[in-house]
PDB file of C-alpha atoms in Angstrom:
ATOM      1  CA  MET A   1       0.000   0.000   0.000  1.00 42.00           C
ATOM      2  CA  THR A   2       1.295   3.410  -0.934  1.00 44.00           C
ATOM      3  CA  ASP A   3       0.513   6.759   0.583  1.00 52.00           C
ATOM      4  CA  SER A   4      -1.105   7.886  -2.675  1.00 74.00           C
ATOM      5  CA  ARG A   5      -4.159   5.667  -2.249  1.00 95.00           C
ATOM      6  CA  ASN A   6      -7.165   7.582  -0.938  1.00 98.00           C
ATOM      7  CA  ALA A   7     -10.066   6.211   1.075  1.00 98.00           C
ATOM      8  CA  LEU A   8     -13.398   7.669   2.182  1.00 98.00           C
ATOM      9  CA  VAL A   9     -15.496   6.302   5.075  1.00 98.00           C
ATOM     10  CA  THR A  10     -19.005   7.531   5.836  1.00 98.00           C
ATOM     11  CA  GLY A  11     -20.299   7.547   9.388  1.00 98.00           C
ATOM     12  CA  GLY A  12     -16.656   7.590  10.390  1.00 98.00           C
ATOM     13  CA  THR A  13     -16.569   9.566  13.629  1.00 97.00           C
ATOM     14  CA  ARG A  14     -17.608   6.776  15.999  1.00 96.00           C
ATOM     15  CA  GLY A  15     -18.103   3.048  16.300  1.00 96.00           C
ATOM     16  CA  LEU A  16     -17.362   0.821  13.339  1.00 97.00           C
ATOM     17  CA  GLY A  17     -16.790   3.723  10.945  1.00 98.00           C
ATOM     18  CA  LEU A  18     -14.069   5.159  13.145  1.00 98.00           C
ATOM     19  CA  ALA A  19     -12.507   1.714  13.607  1.00 98.00           C
ATOM     20  CA  VAL A  20     -12.429   1.285   9.813  1.00 98.00           C
ATOM     21  CA  GLY A  21     -11.008   4.751   9.193  1.00 98.00           C
ATOM     22  CA  ARG A  22      -8.343   4.270  11.804  1.00 98.00           C
ATOM     23  CA  MET A  23      -7.355   0.832  10.528  1.00 98.00           C
ATOM     24  CA  LEU A  24      -7.108   2.057   6.942  1.00 98.00           C
ATOM     25  CA  ALA A  25      -4.917   4.978   8.024  1.00 98.00           C
ATOM     26  CA  GLU A  26      -2.693   2.613  10.002  1.00 97.00           C
ATOM     27  CA  ARG A  27      -2.327   0.494   6.869  1.00 97.00           C
ATOM     28  CA  GLY A  28      -1.126   3.437   4.807  1.00 96.00           C
ATOM     29  CA  TRP A  29      -4.309   4.766   3.236  1.00 97.00           C
ATOM     30  CA  ARG A  30      -4.857   8.516   3.104  1.00 97.00           C
ATOM     31  CA  THR A  31      -8.237   8.420   4.774  1.00 98.00           C
ATOM     32  CA  THR A  32     -11.127  10.854   5.085  1.00 98.00           C
ATOM     33  CA  VAL A  33     -14.034  10.094   7.412  1.00 98.00           C
ATOM     34  CA  LEU A  34     -17.381  11.837   7.088  1.00 98.00           C
ATOM     35  CA  GLY A  35     -19.742  12.766   9.892  1.00 98.00           C
ATOM     36  CA  LEU A  36     -22.220  15.387  11.054  1.00 97.00           C
ATOM     37  CA  ASP A  37     -21.469  16.067  14.714  1.00 97.00           C
ATOM     38  CA  PRO A  38     -18.896  18.902  15.071  1.00 98.00           C
ATOM     39  CA  GLY A  39     -17.694  17.650  18.435  1.00 98.00           C
ATOM     40  CA  ARG A  40     -17.020  14.142  17.170  1.00 98.00           C
ATOM     41  CA  LEU A  41     -15.320  15.470  14.050  1.00 98.00           C
ATOM     42  CA  GLU A  42     -12.971  17.508  16.227  1.00 98.00           C
ATOM     43  CA  LYS A  43     -12.215  14.499  18.444  1.00 98.00           C
ATOM     44  CA  VAL A  44     -11.210  12.495  15.375  1.00 98.00           C
ATOM     45  CA  ARG A  45      -8.924  15.301  14.209  1.00 98.00           C
ATOM     46  CA  ALA A  46      -7.292  15.486  17.634  1.00 98.00           C
ATOM     47  CA  MET A  47      -6.830  11.705  17.755  1.00 97.00           C
ATOM     48  CA  ALA A  48      -5.290  11.653  14.269  1.00 98.00           C
ATOM     49  CA  ALA A  49      -2.880  14.462  15.175  1.00 98.00           C
ATOM     50  CA  ALA A  50      -1.851  12.790  18.433  1.00 98.00           C
ATOM     51  CA  GLU A  51      -1.220   9.434  16.742  1.00 97.00           C
ATOM     52  CA  GLY A  52       0.329  10.795  13.555  1.00 97.00           C
ATOM     53  CA  LEU A  53      -2.327   9.252  11.309  1.00 97.00           C
ATOM     54  CA  ASP A  54      -3.093  10.504   7.804  1.00 97.00           C
ATOM     55  CA  LEU A  55      -6.768  10.852   8.701  1.00 98.00           C
ATOM     56  CA  ARG A  56      -9.081  13.768   7.924  1.00 97.00           C
ATOM     57  CA  ALA A  57     -12.547  14.379   9.349  1.00 98.00           C
ATOM     58  CA  VAL A  58     -15.000  16.296   7.165  1.00 98.00           C
ATOM     59  CA  ARG A  59     -18.596  17.312   7.788  1.00 98.00           C
ATOM     60  CA  ALA A  60     -21.119  15.943   5.269  1.00 98.00           C
ATOM     61  CA  ASP A  61     -24.731  14.768   5.222  1.00 98.00           C
ATOM     62  CA  VAL A  62     -24.930  11.552   3.218  1.00 98.00           C
ATOM     63  CA  THR A  63     -28.722  11.872   2.901  1.00 98.00           C
ATOM     64  CA  SER A  64     -28.353  15.131   0.979  1.00 98.00           C
ATOM     65  CA  GLU A  65     -27.532  14.924  -2.723  1.00 98.00           C
ATOM     66  CA  GLU A  66     -26.119  18.459  -2.624  1.00 98.00           C
ATOM     67  CA  SER A  67     -23.910  17.768   0.395  1.00 98.00           C
ATOM     68  CA  VAL A  68     -22.565  14.540  -1.105  1.00 98.00           C
ATOM     69  CA  ARG A  69     -21.743  16.221  -4.409  1.00 98.00           C
ATOM     70  CA  GLU A  70     -20.027  19.110  -2.649  1.00 97.00           C
ATOM     71  CA  VAL A  71     -17.792  16.881  -0.540  1.00 97.00           C
ATOM     72  CA  PHE A  72     -16.796  14.766  -3.541  1.00 97.00           C
ATOM     73  CA  ALA A  73     -16.004  17.873  -5.567  1.00 96.00           C
ATOM     74  CA  GLU A  74     -13.725  19.039  -2.765  1.00 94.00           C
ATOM     75  CA  LEU A  75     -12.052  15.727  -1.991  1.00 93.00           C
ATOM     76  CA  THR A  76     -11.519  14.435  -5.525  1.00 86.00           C
ATOM     77  CA  GLU A  77     -10.739  17.660  -7.363  1.00 80.00           C
ATOM     78  CA  ASP A  78      -6.979  17.144  -7.289  1.00 79.00           C
ATOM     79  CA  GLN A  79      -6.626  13.481  -6.363  1.00 88.00           C
ATOM     80  CA  PRO A  80      -8.522  10.305  -7.273  1.00 95.00           C
ATOM     81  CA  LEU A  81     -10.526   8.203  -4.845  1.00 97.00           C
ATOM     82  CA  HIS A  82      -9.482   4.554  -4.606  1.00 98.00           C
ATOM     83  CA  LEU A  83     -11.821   3.278  -1.905  1.00 98.00           C
ATOM     84  CA  CYS A  84     -15.270   4.210  -0.608  1.00 98.00           C
ATOM     85  CA  VAL A  85     -16.702   2.570   2.522  1.00 98.00           C
ATOM     86  CA  ASN A  86     -20.435   3.158   2.992  1.00 98.00           C
ATOM     87  CA  ASN A  87     -20.895   2.736   6.718  1.00 98.00           C
ATOM     88  CA  ALA A  88     -23.303   5.483   7.831  1.00 97.00           C
ATOM     89  CA  GLY A  89     -26.511   4.091   9.288  1.00 95.00           C
ATOM     90  CA  ARG A  90     -28.846   3.931  12.242  1.00 92.00           C
ATOM     91  CA  ASN A  91     -31.342   1.358  13.453  1.00 89.00           C
ATOM     92  CA  LEU A  92     -34.697   2.667  14.691  1.00 85.00           C
ATOM     93  CA  SER A  93     -36.317  -0.523  15.985  1.00 87.00           C
ATOM     94  CA  ARG A  94     -40.089  -0.545  15.556  1.00 91.00           C
ATOM     95  CA  LEU A  95     -42.761  -3.246  15.411  1.00 93.00           C
ATOM     96  CA  LEU A  96     -45.113  -3.069  12.448  1.00 95.00           C
ATOM     97  CA  LEU A  97     -48.051  -3.291  14.876  1.00 95.00           C
ATOM     98  CA  ARG A  98     -48.314  -3.344  18.645  1.00 90.00           C
ATOM     99  CA  LYS A  99     -51.027  -3.110  21.228  1.00 85.00           C
ATOM    100  CA  PRO A 100     -51.059   0.009  23.416  1.00 83.00           C
ATOM    101  CA  ARG A 101     -50.060  -0.358  27.051  1.00 79.00           C
ATOM    102  CA  ASP A 102     -53.485   0.893  27.969  1.00 75.00           C
ATOM    103  CA  GLU A 103     -55.528  -2.235  27.306  1.00 70.00           C
ATOM    104  CA  SER A 104     -58.715  -0.197  27.167  1.00 70.00           C
ATOM    105  CA  ALA A 105     -57.470   1.674  24.086  1.00 69.00           C
ATOM    106  CA  ALA A 106     -59.103   0.432  20.904  1.00 71.00           C
ATOM    107  CA  GLU A 107     -56.509   1.485  18.341  1.00 83.00           C
ATOM    108  CA  LEU A 108     -53.391  -0.505  17.500  1.00 91.00           C
ATOM    109  CA  LEU A 109     -50.124   1.401  17.374  1.00 92.00           C
ATOM    110  CA  THR A 110     -48.449   1.169  13.977  1.00 95.00           C
ATOM    111  CA  HIS A 111     -44.933   1.689  12.656  1.00 95.00           C
ATOM    112  CA  PRO A 112     -44.492   5.462  12.075  1.00 94.00           C
ATOM    113  CA  LEU A 113     -43.932   6.377   8.450  1.00 97.00           C
ATOM    114  CA  ASP A 114     -41.415   9.027   9.511  1.00 96.00           C
ATOM    115  CA  ASP A 115     -39.191   6.415  11.176  1.00 96.00           C
ATOM    116  CA  TRP A 116     -39.419   4.220   8.062  1.00 96.00           C
ATOM    117  CA  GLU A 117     -38.412   7.075   5.772  1.00 97.00           C
ATOM    118  CA  LYS A 118     -35.588   8.316   8.027  1.00 97.00           C
ATOM    119  CA  THR A 119     -34.078   4.836   8.242  1.00 97.00           C
ATOM    120  CA  LEU A 120     -34.229   4.170   4.510  1.00 97.00           C
ATOM    121  CA  ARG A 121     -32.956   7.658   3.728  1.00 98.00           C
ATOM    122  CA  LEU A 122     -29.817   7.133   5.806  1.00 97.00           C
ATOM    123  CA  CYS A 123     -29.186   3.402   5.431  1.00 98.00           C
ATOM    124  CA  LEU A 124     -30.104   2.943   1.757  1.00 98.00           C
ATOM    125  CA  THR A 125     -30.452   6.258  -0.076  1.00 98.00           C
ATOM    126  CA  GLY A 126     -27.238   7.484   1.539  1.00 98.00           C
ATOM    127  CA  VAL A 127     -25.415   4.411   0.208  1.00 98.00           C
ATOM    128  CA  PHE A 128     -26.829   5.101  -3.253  1.00 98.00           C
ATOM    129  CA  LEU A 129     -25.837   8.787  -3.241  1.00 98.00           C
ATOM    130  CA  VAL A 130     -22.298   8.225  -1.970  1.00 98.00           C
ATOM    131  CA  GLY A 131     -21.732   5.084  -4.042  1.00 98.00           C
ATOM    132  CA  ARG A 132     -22.892   6.850  -7.194  1.00 98.00           C
ATOM    133  CA  GLU A 133     -20.444   9.732  -6.704  1.00 98.00           C
ATOM    134  CA  ALA A 134     -17.618   7.386  -5.732  1.00 98.00           C
ATOM    135  CA  ALA A 135     -18.121   5.283  -8.857  1.00 98.00           C
ATOM    136  CA  ALA A 136     -18.286   8.369 -11.088  1.00 97.00           C
ATOM    137  CA  SER A 137     -15.085   9.727  -9.564  1.00 97.00           C
ATOM    138  CA  MET A 138     -13.245   6.430 -10.083  1.00 97.00           C
ATOM    139  CA  VAL A 139     -14.359   6.175 -13.709  1.00 97.00           C
ATOM    140  CA  ARG A 140     -13.407   9.797 -14.451  1.00 95.00           C
ATOM    141  CA  HIS A 141      -9.945   9.273 -12.964  1.00 95.00           C
ATOM    142  CA  GLN A 142      -9.617   5.794 -14.522  1.00 96.00           C
ATOM    143  CA  VAL A 143      -9.098   4.232 -11.106  1.00 97.00           C
ATOM    144  CA  ALA A 144      -9.646   0.508 -10.549  1.00 97.00           C
ATOM    145  CA  GLY A 145     -11.008   1.147  -7.084  1.00 98.00           C
ATOM    146  CA  ALA A 146     -13.372  -0.498  -4.632  1.00 98.00           C
ATOM    147  CA  ILE A 147     -16.652   0.268  -2.911  1.00 99.00           C
ATOM    148  CA  VAL A 148     -17.405  -1.599   0.310  1.00 99.00           C
ATOM    149  CA  ASN A 149     -20.922  -1.321   1.719  1.00 98.00           C
ATOM    150  CA  VAL A 150     -21.716  -2.164   5.330  1.00 98.00           C
ATOM    151  CA  SER A 151     -24.812  -4.348   5.495  1.00 98.00           C
ATOM    152  CA  SER A 152     -26.033  -6.290   8.523  1.00 96.00           C
ATOM    153  CA  GLY A 153     -26.445  -9.832   9.724  1.00 92.00           C
ATOM    154  CA  LEU A 154     -30.163  -8.961   9.907  1.00 91.00           C
ATOM    155  CA  ALA A 155     -30.564  -8.240   6.189  1.00 94.00           C
ATOM    156  CA  ALA A 156     -32.643 -11.381   5.680  1.00 91.00           C
ATOM    157  CA  GLY A 157     -35.238 -10.151   8.178  1.00 91.00           C
ATOM    158  CA  ALA A 158     -35.513  -9.668  11.923  1.00 91.00           C
ATOM    159  CA  TYR A 159     -38.159  -9.195  14.578  1.00 90.00           C
ATOM    160  CA  GLY A 160     -39.135  -5.554  15.031  1.00 91.00           C
ATOM    161  CA  GLN A 161     -36.843  -4.323  12.242  1.00 93.00           C
ATOM    162  CA  SER A 162     -39.009  -3.534   9.190  1.00 96.00           C
ATOM    163  CA  ALA A 163     -37.159  -0.439   8.018  1.00 96.00           C
ATOM    164  CA  TYR A 164     -33.626  -1.466   8.933  1.00 96.00           C
ATOM    165  CA  THR A 165     -33.815  -4.940   7.415  1.00 96.00           C
ATOM    166  CA  ALA A 166     -35.435  -3.600   4.239  1.00 97.00           C
ATOM    167  CA  ALA A 167     -32.655  -1.036   3.920  1.00 98.00           C
ATOM    168  CA  LYS A 168     -29.878  -3.559   4.497  1.00 98.00           C
ATOM    169  CA  ALA A 169     -31.402  -6.046   2.061  1.00 97.00           C
ATOM    170  CA  GLY A 170     -31.379  -3.185  -0.418  1.00 98.00           C
ATOM    171  CA  VAL A 171     -27.715  -2.509   0.325  1.00 98.00           C
ATOM    172  CA  GLU A 172     -26.857  -6.121  -0.510  1.00 98.00           C
ATOM    173  CA  ALA A 173     -28.873  -5.927  -3.743  1.00 98.00           C
ATOM    174  CA  LEU A 174     -27.054  -2.709  -4.688  1.00 98.00           C
ATOM    175  CA  THR A 175     -23.741  -4.413  -3.961  1.00 98.00           C
ATOM    176  CA  ARG A 176     -24.427  -7.244  -6.382  1.00 98.00           C
ATOM    177  CA  THR A 177     -25.942  -4.927  -9.004  1.00 98.00           C
ATOM    178  CA  TRP A 178     -23.025  -2.500  -8.893  1.00 98.00           C
ATOM    179  CA  SER A 179     -20.502  -5.335  -9.094  1.00 98.00           C
ATOM    180  CA  TYR A 180     -22.036  -6.275 -12.467  1.00 98.00           C
ATOM    181  CA  GLU A 181     -22.233  -2.704 -13.733  1.00 98.00           C
ATOM    182  CA  LEU A 182     -18.854  -1.473 -12.506  1.00 98.00           C
ATOM    183  CA  GLY A 183     -16.777  -4.588 -13.096  1.00 98.00           C
ATOM    184  CA  PRO A 184     -16.001  -3.587 -16.705  1.00 98.00           C
ATOM    185  CA  TYR A 185     -14.397  -0.419 -15.315  1.00 98.00           C
ATOM    186  CA  GLY A 186     -12.210  -2.456 -12.976  1.00 98.00           C
ATOM    187  CA  ILE A 187     -14.190  -1.298  -9.923  1.00 98.00           C
ATOM    188  CA  ARG A 188     -14.960  -3.928  -7.290  1.00 98.00           C
ATOM    189  CA  VAL A 189     -18.033  -3.744  -5.037  1.00 98.00           C
ATOM    190  CA  ALA A 190     -18.466  -5.884  -1.938  1.00 98.00           C
ATOM    191  CA  ALA A 191     -20.363  -5.803   1.338  1.00 98.00           C
ATOM    192  CA  VAL A 192     -19.607  -6.751   4.921  1.00 98.00           C
ATOM    193  CA  ALA A 193     -22.511  -7.882   7.106  1.00 97.00           C
ATOM    194  CA  PRO A 194     -21.672  -7.647  10.809  1.00 96.00           C
ATOM    195  CA  GLY A 195     -23.528  -9.287  13.621  1.00 94.00           C
ATOM    196  CA  VAL A 196     -23.986  -7.490  16.924  1.00 93.00           C
ATOM    197  CA  MET A 197     -20.925  -5.443  17.828  1.00 93.00           C
ATOM    198  CA  ASP A 198     -19.734  -4.912  21.388  1.00 91.00           C
ATOM    199  CA  GLY A 199     -19.147  -1.212  20.879  1.00 86.00           C
ATOM    200  CA  GLU A 200     -20.123   2.230  22.082  1.00 84.00           C
ATOM    201  CA  ALA A 201     -23.674   2.152  20.675  1.00 85.00           C
ATOM    202  CA  LEU A 202     -24.571  -1.156  22.343  1.00 87.00           C
ATOM    203  CA  ARG A 203     -23.072  -0.116  25.667  1.00 87.00           C
ATOM    204  CA  GLU A 204     -24.891   3.230  25.645  1.00 87.00           C
ATOM    205  CA  LYS A 205     -28.273   1.649  24.925  1.00 85.00           C
ATOM    206  CA  SER A 206     -27.756  -1.142  27.444  1.00 89.00           C
ATOM    207  CA  THR A 207     -26.886   1.384  30.135  1.00 89.00           C
ATOM    208  CA  ALA A 208     -29.905   3.545  29.333  1.00 90.00           C
ATOM    209  CA  PHE A 209     -32.323   0.608  29.069  1.00 89.00           C
ATOM    210  CA  PRO A 210     -31.638  -2.280  31.501  1.00 90.00           C
ATOM    211  CA  ARG A 211     -34.430  -4.288  29.871  1.00 89.00           C
ATOM    212  CA  HIS A 212     -32.570  -4.081  26.570  1.00 83.00           C
ATOM    213  CA  ALA A 213     -29.339  -5.195  28.264  1.00 90.00           C
ATOM    214  CA  HIS A 214     -31.151  -8.245  29.690  1.00 89.00           C
ATOM    215  CA  TYR A 215     -32.608  -9.064  26.263  1.00 85.00           C
ATOM    216  CA  MET A 216     -29.207  -8.820  24.566  1.00 88.00           C
ATOM    217  CA  ASP A 217     -27.579 -11.024  27.190  1.00 89.00           C
ATOM    218  CA  GLY A 218     -30.209 -13.687  26.489  1.00 88.00           C
ATOM    219  CA  LEU A 219     -29.783 -13.337  22.733  1.00 87.00           C
ATOM    220  CA  LYS A 220     -26.063 -13.998  23.015  1.00 90.00           C
ATOM    221  CA  ARG A 221     -26.704 -17.678  23.747  1.00 89.00           C
ATOM    222  CA  PHE A 222     -27.752 -18.129  20.101  1.00 90.00           C
ATOM    223  CA  VAL A 223     -24.272 -17.108  18.900  1.00 92.00           C
ATOM    224  CA  PRO A 224     -22.066 -20.194  18.449  1.00 93.00           C
ATOM    225  CA  LEU A 225     -18.971 -18.286  19.591  1.00 93.00           C
ATOM    226  CA  GLY A 226     -20.818 -17.044  22.678  1.00 91.00           C
ATOM    227  CA  ARG A 227     -19.874 -13.384  22.349  1.00 93.00           C
ATOM    228  CA  TRP A 228     -20.495 -10.266  20.324  1.00 94.00           C
ATOM    229  CA  GLY A 229     -17.952  -9.101  17.774  1.00 95.00           C
ATOM    230  CA  ALA A 230     -15.353  -6.415  18.352  1.00 96.00           C
ATOM    231  CA  GLU A 231     -15.487  -3.411  16.058  1.00 97.00           C
ATOM    232  CA  GLU A 232     -11.883  -4.069  15.079  1.00 97.00           C
ATOM    233  CA  GLU A 233     -12.819  -7.579  13.899  1.00 98.00           C
ATOM    234  CA  ILE A 234     -15.456  -6.145  11.571  1.00 98.00           C
ATOM    235  CA  ALA A 235     -13.089  -3.390  10.431  1.00 98.00           C
ATOM    236  CA  ASP A 236     -10.530  -6.032   9.504  1.00 98.00           C
ATOM    237  CA  ALA A 237     -13.116  -7.704   7.253  1.00 98.00           C
ATOM    238  CA  VAL A 238     -13.841  -4.351   5.592  1.00 98.00           C
ATOM    239  CA  CYS A 239     -10.129  -3.882   4.937  1.00 98.00           C
ATOM    240  CA  PHE A 240      -9.931  -7.399   3.491  1.00 98.00           C
ATOM    241  CA  ALA A 241     -12.781  -6.646   1.080  1.00 98.00           C
ATOM    242  CA  ALA A 242     -11.136  -3.348   0.183  1.00 98.00           C
ATOM    243  CA  GLU A 243      -7.692  -4.772  -0.509  1.00 97.00           C
ATOM    244  CA  ASN A 244      -8.273  -8.241  -1.992  1.00 98.00           C
ATOM    245  CA  PRO A 245      -8.237  -7.776  -5.784  1.00 98.00           C
ATOM    246  CA  TYR A 246     -10.543 -10.716  -6.519  1.00 98.00           C
ATOM    247  CA  VAL A 247     -13.384  -9.942  -4.128  1.00 98.00           C
ATOM    248  CA  THR A 248     -16.466  -8.440  -5.782  1.00 98.00           C
ATOM    249  CA  GLY A 249     -20.209  -9.027  -5.629  1.00 98.00           C
ATOM    250  CA  SER A 250     -19.750 -10.835  -2.314  1.00 98.00           C
ATOM    251  CA  VAL A 251     -21.382 -10.269   1.063  1.00 98.00           C
ATOM    252  CA  ILE A 252     -18.910 -11.224   3.776  1.00 98.00           C
ATOM    253  CA  ARG A 253     -20.783 -12.194   6.937  1.00 97.00           C
ATOM    254  CA  VAL A 254     -18.892 -11.549  10.167  1.00 97.00           C
ATOM    255  CA  ASP A 255     -21.392 -12.458  12.864  1.00 94.00           C
ATOM    256  CA  GLY A 256     -19.930 -15.267  14.956  1.00 94.00           C
ATOM    257  CA  GLY A 257     -22.466 -17.624  13.402  1.00 92.00           C
ATOM    258  CA  GLY A 258     -25.632 -15.829  14.562  1.00 84.00           C
ATOM    259  CA  PRO A 259     -28.013 -15.087  16.121  1.00 75.00           C
ATOM    260  CA  PRO A 260     -31.013 -15.728  13.856  1.00 68.00           C
ATOM    261  CA  GLY A 261     -33.053 -12.637  13.078  1.00 68.00           C
ATOM    262  CA  TRP A 262     -36.381 -14.206  14.038  1.00 58.00           C
ATOM    263  CA  VAL A 263     -35.698 -14.370  17.772  1.00 60.00           C
ATOM    264  CA  PRO A 264     -38.289 -12.091  19.491  1.00 56.00           C
TER     265      PRO A 264
END
């Protein structure tokens, strides 16, 4: 790997995205991570400076076509992009239908359309917008690059996850479709589908909601390896997909063997 190879990671200021950005920088990639929160962007910049990493943090909204185009115009004006990692996403868990806590209430509670649209906008449309610009940049610069999309072990369906699973199934379909379309340009497209990660997001939610922590502890028994994955383990799979020249159209599942998505 040479210092001239440039990588972009969305959702890169925390969790898996930050682990990926950091690992790529440590492996010699000139890496830019995208995020929205000014405080987290500044923390990444400070970390990169303290550790001597070639890692930039830039503000961008991946759900906005204008924002995505602006950041690509800035980042790829003078230098080509060799790798794009689509990681930005958020899971808003909602049941399609549920009974109200007040048993005397007649109306069922239904999945809010706003939550559906927000989830798909970030987890699927954002992948489309960023992937489209990344592919166009690589073709313009005649770069045989790679796009790696982060899917989920729940892409086949999961209890209480209508929007998230639909979005991630779409990400895997985009991955295969783009591998066919972009292969003639020498551009590889792959996906990594993590299971549950023992990271900041899980710890924050488990601390805030003890009932959720109890549920997750019970769910862990369905994982053959008996533990959740480390963010660095998933990041290593992303780097493998990015750097192996014969990986395309594949979804690499890194989930410890489970758990199944149907467990309520």
